[in-house]
């Protein structure tokens, strides 16, 4: 289930490329996806999560081969528990339905790409 979420910025309004997923849509959107999927486990109240959003948007633009999804841990605690999310932001990459890599905490773009194995050509 895709959504068009707009957030305010100094440059104006920017449309999010991320897909909000829930427990009901996680299997279809993430585990059964043919391409690699980045899952951003976040909460609305989390400052570092808000800082990470534009970095993920940039990754979505530069790495079009990767799907970007978001899971609100307050609304989907079962997913957070299933993937042992202990701190947020928690960003995971799923490949072929399996957890391939993860990064905990805010990271700049280059560190996030390296940690998630996205160093290859965009």
C-alpha atoms as one frame of an Amber mdcrd trajectory, in Angstrom:
protein
   0.000   0.000   0.000   1.730   3.110  -1.247   1.108   6.526   0.147   2.015
  10.043  -0.817   3.290  11.648   2.335   4.454  15.208   2.225   6.814  16.742
   4.721   7.778  20.360   5.112  11.284  21.417   4.257  13.135  24.633   3.546
  12.919  23.805  -0.163   9.153  23.323  -0.040   7.159  20.125   0.005   8.788
  16.828  -0.900   6.939  13.631  -1.785   8.094  10.520   0.020   9.106   7.530
  -2.095   8.782   5.170   0.885   5.960   2.679   1.236   4.377   2.400   4.681
   4.000  -1.285   5.574   2.073  -3.033   8.323   1.977  -6.541   9.696  -0.718
  -7.292   7.104   1.338  -6.027   4.130   4.893  -6.894   5.254   5.066 -10.292
   3.583   3.831  -8.998   0.217   5.812  -5.738   0.224   9.066  -7.014   1.762
   9.461 -10.778   1.955   8.014 -11.571  -1.486   9.588  -8.611  -3.287  11.772
  -9.440  -6.265  14.169  -6.558  -5.589  16.131  -5.757  -2.412  13.999  -3.931
   0.163  15.160  -1.410   2.756  12.934  -1.376   5.832  13.138   1.689   8.078
  11.814   0.848  11.554  10.992   4.235  13.102   8.703   6.170  15.444   7.150
   9.604  14.930   8.659  10.910  18.188  12.226   9.781  17.328  14.557  12.680
  16.463  17.274  10.555  14.792  14.534   8.823  12.750  13.408  12.206  11.432
  17.014  13.063  10.566  17.338   9.781   8.671  14.254  10.292   6.473  15.912
  12.630   3.938  18.925  10.302   3.752  16.620   7.398   2.879  14.836   9.567
   0.307  18.209  10.274  -1.297  19.010   6.546  -1.316  15.643   5.874  -2.976
  16.510   8.349  -5.721  20.051   7.060  -6.255  19.364   3.324  -5.860  16.249
   2.796  -7.956  16.819  -0.966  -7.855  15.931  -0.942  -4.141  12.442  -0.567
  -2.666  12.214   1.665   0.432   9.625   0.817   3.089   8.823   2.123   6.564
   7.447   0.424   9.673   6.172   2.524  12.572   7.255   0.507  15.632   4.575
   2.103  17.826   1.832   0.965  15.451   3.447  -2.388  14.536   5.112  -3.727
  17.720   4.824  -7.345  16.504   7.057  -6.588  13.492   9.553  -4.764  15.691
   9.637  -7.751  18.033   9.909 -10.291  15.195  13.025  -8.545  13.861  14.427
  -7.834  17.331  14.384  -4.071  16.955  15.943  -2.811  20.196  16.788   0.734
  19.132  15.589   3.089  16.427  16.164   4.057  13.791  16.777   0.463  12.750
  17.304   0.061   9.016  17.350  -3.408   7.491  17.871  -4.770   3.996  15.946
  -7.849   2.903  17.081  -9.838  -0.117  15.131 -12.845  -1.388  12.864 -12.675
   1.653  15.720 -12.854   4.158  17.299 -10.264   6.418  20.637  -9.521   4.744
  22.019  -6.610   6.769  21.006  -3.994   9.308  22.176  -0.711  10.763  21.056
   0.742  14.096  21.042   4.469  14.783  21.437   7.503  12.568  24.233   7.219
  10.005  25.297   9.600   7.239  24.523   8.443   3.700  27.934   6.905   2.900
  28.027   4.944   6.176  24.446   3.787   5.665  25.204   2.616   2.112  28.288
   0.731   3.330  26.468  -0.827   6.285  23.580  -1.939   4.097  25.762  -3.232
   1.283  24.655  -0.596  -1.230  28.161   0.460  -2.235  27.737  -0.700  -5.806
  26.728   1.524  -8.658  23.386   3.220  -8.077
